[in-house]
Coordinates of C-alpha atoms in Angstrom, one line a residue:
M1018 CA 88.3 98.3 106.9
N1019 CA 85.9 99.8 109.3
R1020 CA 83.8 102.8 108.0
K1021 CA 84.9 106.0 109.6
R1022 CA 82.1 108.5 110.2
P1023 CA 82.8 112.3 110.2
G1024 CA 83.2 113.9 113.6
T1025 CA 85.1 111.3 115.2
G1026 CA 88.5 112.9 114.8
P1027 CA 90.8 113.0 111.8
L1028 CA 92.1 110.1 109.8
T1029 CA 96.0 110.4 109.3
V1030 CA 97.5 109.8 106.0
T1031 CA 101.1 109.6 105.8
V1032 CA 103.0 109.8 102.2
F1033 CA 106.3 108.6 102.0
V1034 CA 108.7 110.4 99.6
F1035 CA 112.1 109.9 98.5
P1036 CA 114.6 111.1 95.9
G1037 CA 113.2 110.5 92.4
V1038 CA 109.6 109.8 93.5
R1039 CA 107.1 110.5 90.7
L1040 CA 105.3 113.8 91.5
L1041 CA 101.8 112.7 90.4
D1042 CA 102.1 109.6 92.5
V1043 CA 102.2 112.0 95.5
T1044 CA 100.0 114.8 94.6
G1045 CA 97.2 112.7 93.0
P1046 CA 96.2 110.9 96.4
I1047 CA 96.9 114.1 98.5
E1048 CA 94.5 116.1 96.4
V1049 CA 91.8 113.4 96.9
F1050 CA 92.2 113.6 100.6
A1051 CA 92.1 117.2 100.6
S1052 CA 89.1 117.5 98.5
A1053 CA 87.4 115.0 100.8
N1054 CA 87.8 117.3 103.6
E1055 CA 85.5 119.9 101.7
F1056 CA 82.8 117.6 101.4
G1057 CA 82.5 115.9 104.9
G1058 CA 85.8 113.9 105.3
H1059 CA 88.3 114.6 108.0
Y1060 CA 91.8 113.7 106.9
R1061 CA 95.2 114.9 108.1
V1062 CA 97.9 114.4 105.6
R1063 CA 101.6 114.6 106.1
I1064 CA 104.5 113.9 104.1
A1065 CA 107.6 112.0 105.5
S1066 CA 111.0 111.3 104.0
A1067 CA 113.7 109.2 105.5
D1068 CA 115.7 112.1 107.4
G1069 CA 112.9 114.8 107.1
A1070 CA 114.7 116.7 104.4
E1071 CA 113.0 117.8 101.2
V1072 CA 113.4 115.6 98.1
I1073 CA 113.7 116.3 94.5
T1074 CA 111.2 114.3 92.4
S1075 CA 111.6 112.7 89.1
A1076 CA 110.2 115.9 87.5
G1077 CA 112.7 117.9 89.2
T1078 CA 110.3 119.6 91.6
R1079 CA 111.2 119.9 95.2
L1080 CA 109.1 118.4 97.8
S1081 CA 109.3 119.6 101.5
A1082 CA 108.7 117.0 104.2
D1083 CA 106.7 117.5 107.3
L1084 CA 108.5 114.7 109.4
R1085 CA 111.2 112.1 109.2
V1086 CA 110.4 108.3 109.4
D1087 CA 111.7 108.1 112.9
D1088 CA 109.1 110.5 114.1
V1089 CA 106.3 108.4 113.3
R1090 CA 105.9 106.7 116.4
E1091 CA 102.1 106.3 117.0
P1092 CA 99.7 104.1 114.9
Y1093 CA 98.0 106.0 112.2
D1094 CA 95.4 105.1 109.3
V1095 CA 97.0 105.0 106.0
L1096 CA 100.5 105.1 104.5
V1097 CA 100.8 105.8 100.9
V1098 CA 103.9 104.5 99.0
P1099 CA 104.4 106.2 95.6
G1100 CA 106.6 104.9 92.8
G1101 CA 109.2 106.2 90.5
P1102 CA 110.8 105.6 87.2
G1103 CA 114.0 104.4 89.0
W1104 CA 112.2 101.6 90.7
E1105 CA 115.0 99.1 89.7
T1106 CA 117.5 101.2 91.7
L1107 CA 115.1 101.7 94.6
I1108 CA 114.3 98.2 95.3
K1109 CA 118.1 97.7 96.1
D1110 CA 118.1 100.5 98.6
D1111 CA 118.1 98.7 101.9
A1112 CA 117.8 101.9 104.0
L1113 CA 114.7 103.0 101.8
L1114 CA 113.1 99.5 102.2
G1115 CA 113.7 99.5 106.0
A1116 CA 111.9 103.0 106.0
V1117 CA 108.9 101.5 104.3
R1118 CA 108.7 98.6 106.7
Q1119 CA 109.1 101.0 109.8
L1120 CA 106.2 103.0 108.4
N1121 CA 104.1 100.0 107.6
E1122 CA 104.3 98.7 111.0
K1123 CA 102.2 101.6 112.5
A1124 CA 99.7 101.9 109.6
R1125 CA 96.4 100.2 109.5
C1126 CA 96.5 100.3 105.9
T1127 CA 99.3 100.5 103.4
A1128 CA 98.8 101.6 99.9
S1129 CA 101.2 101.9 96.9
V1130 CA 100.7 103.8 93.7
C1131 CA 102.2 102.6 90.4
T1132 CA 105.7 101.2 90.6
G1133 CA 105.5 101.8 94.6
A1134 CA 104.2 98.0 94.5
F1135 CA 107.8 97.1 93.8
L1136 CA 108.9 98.7 97.1
L1137 CA 106.3 96.9 99.0
A1138 CA 107.3 93.5 97.3
A1139 CA 111.0 94.2 98.0
A1140 CA 110.4 95.2 101.6
G1141 CA 108.4 91.6 101.8
L1142 CA 105.2 93.1 102.5
L1143 CA 103.4 91.6 99.7
D1144 CA 104.4 87.9 100.0
G1145 CA 101.5 85.7 99.4
R1146 CA 99.3 88.5 98.5
R1147 CA 97.7 89.8 95.3
A1148 CA 98.9 93.1 93.8
A1149 CA 98.7 95.5 90.8
T1150 CA 101.2 97.8 89.4
H1151 CA 101.5 99.7 86.1
W1152 CA 100.6 97.6 83.2
R1153 CA 104.1 98.1 81.5
Q1154 CA 105.8 96.7 84.7
S1155 CA 103.3 93.9 85.8
R1156 CA 105.3 91.2 84.2
Q1157 CA 108.4 92.5 85.9
L1158 CA 106.9 92.5 89.2
A1159 CA 105.7 88.8 88.8
L1160 CA 109.1 87.9 87.6
R1161 CA 111.1 89.6 90.4
F1162 CA 108.8 88.6 93.1
P1163 CA 107.2 85.1 92.4
S1164 CA 105.5 85.1 95.9
V1165 CA 103.3 88.0 94.7
Q1166 CA 100.2 87.1 92.7
V1167 CA 100.2 90.0 90.2
E1168 CA 96.7 91.1 88.6
P1169 CA 97.9 92.6 85.5
D1170 CA 94.6 94.1 84.5
A1171 CA 93.3 95.5 87.8
I1172 CA 93.3 99.1 88.5
F1173 CA 93.9 98.5 92.1
V1174 CA 93.8 95.6 94.3
R1175 CA 93.1 95.2 98.2
D1176 CA 94.3 92.2 100.0
G1177 CA 93.8 92.5 103.6
P1178 CA 95.6 95.7 105.0
M1179 CA 97.5 96.1 101.6
M1180 CA 96.4 98.1 98.7
T1181 CA 98.4 98.2 95.5
S1182 CA 97.2 100.5 92.3
A1183 CA 98.3 100.7 88.7
G1184 CA 99.8 103.5 86.7
V1185 CA 100.1 106.8 88.2
T1186 CA 96.6 108.3 88.0
A1187 CA 95.2 104.9 89.4
G1188 CA 96.4 106.3 92.7
I1189 CA 93.4 108.7 92.5
D1190 CA 91.1 105.7 91.9
L1191 CA 92.6 103.8 94.9
S1192 CA 92.3 107.0 97.1
L1193 CA 88.7 107.6 96.1
A1194 CA 88.2 103.9 97.3
L1195 CA 89.6 104.7 100.6
V1196 CA 87.4 107.9 100.9
E1197 CA 84.3 105.8 100.1
D1198 CA 85.3 103.2 102.7
H1199 CA 85.9 105.7 105.4
Y1200 CA 83.2 108.2 104.8
G1201 CA 80.7 106.5 102.4
A1202 CA 79.9 106.8 98.5
E1203 CA 78.4 110.2 98.5
V1204 CA 81.6 111.9 99.9
A1205 CA 83.6 109.9 97.3
R1206 CA 81.1 110.9 94.6
A1207 CA 81.4 114.5 95.5
V1208 CA 85.4 114.3 95.2
A1209 CA 85.3 112.6 92.0
K1210 CA 82.9 115.2 90.5
D1211 CA 85.1 118.1 91.9
M1212 CA 88.1 116.6 90.5
V1213 CA 86.4 115.7 87.2
V1214 CA 87.2 112.1 87.3
F1215 CA 85.4 108.8 87.1
M1216 CA 84.1 107.3 90.3
Q1217 CA 85.4 104.0 88.9
R1218 CA 87.0 104.0 85.6
P1219 CA 86.3 101.4 82.7
G1220 CA 87.7 98.1 81.8
G1221 CA 90.6 97.3 84.3
Q1222 CA 93.8 98.5 82.9
S1223 CA 92.1 99.7 79.8
Q1224 CA 93.2 103.0 81.2
F1225 CA 94.9 103.0 77.9
S1226 CA 92.6 103.0 74.8
V1227 CA 92.2 100.2 72.3
R1228 CA 93.9 102.6 69.7
S1229 CA 96.9 103.2 71.8
R1230 CA 97.6 99.6 72.5
V1231 CA 97.9 98.9 68.7
P1232 CA 101.5 98.7 67.8
H1233 CA 102.8 101.5 65.7
T1234 CA 102.4 100.8 62.0
R1235 CA 104.6 102.0 59.1
Q1236 CA 101.4 101.8 56.8
E1237 CA 100.1 105.2 56.6
M1238 CA 96.8 104.2 55.0
L1239 CA 96.3 101.4 57.8
R1240 CA 96.9 104.2 60.5
R1241 CA 94.0 106.3 58.6
V1242 CA 91.7 103.3 58.8
L1243 CA 92.4 102.7 62.4
D1244 CA 92.0 106.3 63.2
A1245 CA 88.6 106.6 61.4
V1246 CA 87.2 103.7 63.5
T1247 CA 88.2 105.5 66.8
E1248 CA 86.8 108.8 65.6
N1249 CA 83.6 107.6 64.5
P1250 CA 82.7 104.1 65.8
E1251 CA 79.1 104.3 64.5
A1252 CA 80.1 104.6 60.8
N1253 CA 80.3 101.8 58.4
H1254 CA 83.4 99.8 59.2
T1255 CA 82.9 96.6 57.4
L1256 CA 85.8 94.8 55.9
S1257 CA 85.0 95.8 52.4
A1258 CA 84.2 99.5 53.5
M1259 CA 87.6 99.7 55.2
A1260 CA 89.4 98.1 52.2
R1261 CA 87.7 100.8 49.7
R1262 CA 88.8 103.5 52.2
A1263 CA 92.2 102.2 52.1
G1264 CA 92.2 101.6 48.3
V1265 CA 93.3 97.8 48.8
S1266 CA 91.7 94.6 48.5
V1267 CA 89.8 92.8 51.0
R1268 CA 92.4 90.2 51.2
H1269 CA 95.4 92.7 51.6
M1270 CA 93.5 94.7 54.3
T1271 CA 92.7 91.4 56.3
R1272 CA 96.6 90.5 56.0
L1273 CA 97.5 94.1 57.1
F1274 CA 95.4 93.7 60.2
D1275 CA 96.8 90.3 61.0
E1276 CA 100.5 91.4 60.6
E1277 CA 100.2 95.1 61.9
V1278 CA 97.5 95.0 64.5
G1279 CA 97.4 91.5 65.6
T1280 CA 93.7 90.7 65.2
T1281 CA 91.0 90.7 62.7
P1282 CA 89.3 93.8 61.2
A1283 CA 86.0 92.8 62.8
R1284 CA 87.5 92.2 66.3
Y1285 CA 89.4 95.5 66.2
V1286 CA 86.1 97.3 65.3
E1287 CA 84.0 95.6 68.0
Q1288 CA 86.8 96.4 70.5
V1289 CA 86.7 100.2 69.8
R1290 CA 82.9 100.4 70.0
L1291 CA 82.8 98.4 73.2
E1292 CA 85.1 100.9 74.6
A1293 CA 83.3 103.9 73.3
A1294 CA 79.9 102.3 74.8
Q1295 CA 81.7 101.9 78.2
V1296 CA 82.6 105.5 78.1
M1297 CA 79.0 106.5 77.3
L1298 CA 77.6 104.2 80.1
E1299 CA 79.9 105.7 82.6
T1300 CA 79.3 109.3 81.8
D1301 CA 75.8 109.7 80.3
D1302 CA 72.2 108.6 81.1
D1303 CA 71.2 108.0 77.6
P1304 CA 68.8 105.0 76.7
M1305 CA 70.5 101.8 75.8
S1306 CA 69.0 102.4 72.2
V1307 CA 70.9 105.6 72.0
V1308 CA 74.1 104.1 73.3
A1309 CA 73.9 101.2 70.8
R1310 CA 73.3 103.4 67.9
R1311 CA 76.0 106.1 68.5
T1312 CA 78.6 103.3 69.2
G1313 CA 77.8 101.4 66.1
F1314 CA 76.1 98.3 67.5
G1315 CA 72.9 99.3 66.1
S1316 CA 70.4 97.6 68.6
P1317 CA 70.4 97.2 72.5
E1318 CA 70.4 93.4 71.9
S1319 CA 73.7 93.5 69.7
L1320 CA 75.0 95.8 72.5
R1321 CA 74.1 93.4 75.2
R1322 CA 75.7 90.5 73.6
A1323 CA 78.9 92.2 73.1
F1324 CA 79.2 93.2 76.7
V1325 CA 78.3 89.8 77.8
R1326 CA 80.9 88.1 75.7
H1327 CA 83.8 90.3 76.4
L1328 CA 83.1 91.7 80.0
G1329 CA 80.8 89.0 81.5
V1330 CA 78.1 91.8 82.5
T1331 CA 75.2 93.4 80.8
P1332 CA 75.5 97.2 79.9
G1333 CA 73.0 97.9 82.6
A1334 CA 75.0 96.3 85.3
F1335 CA 78.1 97.8 84.0
R1336 CA 76.6 101.5 84.2
A1337 CA 75.3 100.6 87.8
S1338 CA 78.8 99.7 88.9
F1339 CA 79.9 103.3 88.1
R1340 CA 77.8 104.6 90.8
T1341 CA 80.5 103.5 93.4
T1342 CA 84.2 103.0 93.4
G1343 CA 83.7 99.2 93.8
V1344 CA 85.2 99.2 97.1
G1345 CA 84.5 95.9 98.8
T1346 CA 83.1 94.3 95.7
K1347 CA 84.3 92.2 93.0
G1348 CA 85.8 94.0 90.1
S1349 CA 88.5 96.7 90.3
V1350 CA 89.1 95.9 94.1
S1351 CA 90.0 92.5 95.0
E1352 CA 89.7 91.5 98.6
A1353 CA 91.2 88.7 100.5
V1354 CA 91.2 87.8 104.1
S1355 CA 94.7 87.9 105.5
P1356 CA 96.0 84.5 106.8

């Protein structure tokens, strides 16, 4: 995309809404663009529905539309296609998919939020392209639309003029990347600070924490052990220490982790500590020695080895990446040249 500088006229963003749309998929991006206007951006946001009538969201909230799809006749800058929990029904709605195609024809860039990727895919707009959606639905997207190359761990993906994002709040990440692309990193950073969100969030779709990814366990004492690691990653969490804490043998603790968590105790502890270090590096400017100590790695060298082994980057490079949304670079944004 070409960088749009302030003072050259507004950029028009059209958000398509429909019955059952998820409210935050709509309001998240709108808030980003509205906030950008306070820091040097110049966006004109409008909401379009198929017939121009209001719609009722999946939350039961009514949303008014500014115009109907047929009223969009001139080329414009960005189309946002939100998702909804009823995506399985929506992708069978020929009229809805026709409206998406019609709006896409006039848009310079089309972006989906969460399960909105299913609408783009069903409309044939993602054929041969890479795409992202909510991590819970990424497998379904790949199975239903084999011509789409799904990137299950991406927060958002850009492939030519098409952008797709992961679950719900990832629409904010995507919108921040658009703001950076249009008006520069400083404006995007100001918006992120104003909204109290990350400029670029950690670890792919590690938008859900290590602890939350662990299947629910019926073993209360194991839950206490897992929670203790999450709450205080710098404490002593050796296998023997965890076994003592739970009142079981080392062998039994190892077996519980294998059966209930699906990994080893040491690997789980390292994943939690790595996540804690990522958060510190994104939000603080503490020296690496402090980050290493507070997250349980002990030394900067141990921290560095863990980052390189799991993420392929050093802690310093990881921290530097959060000074930008990553638009136009490898990482959370994937780019491809359209055929």
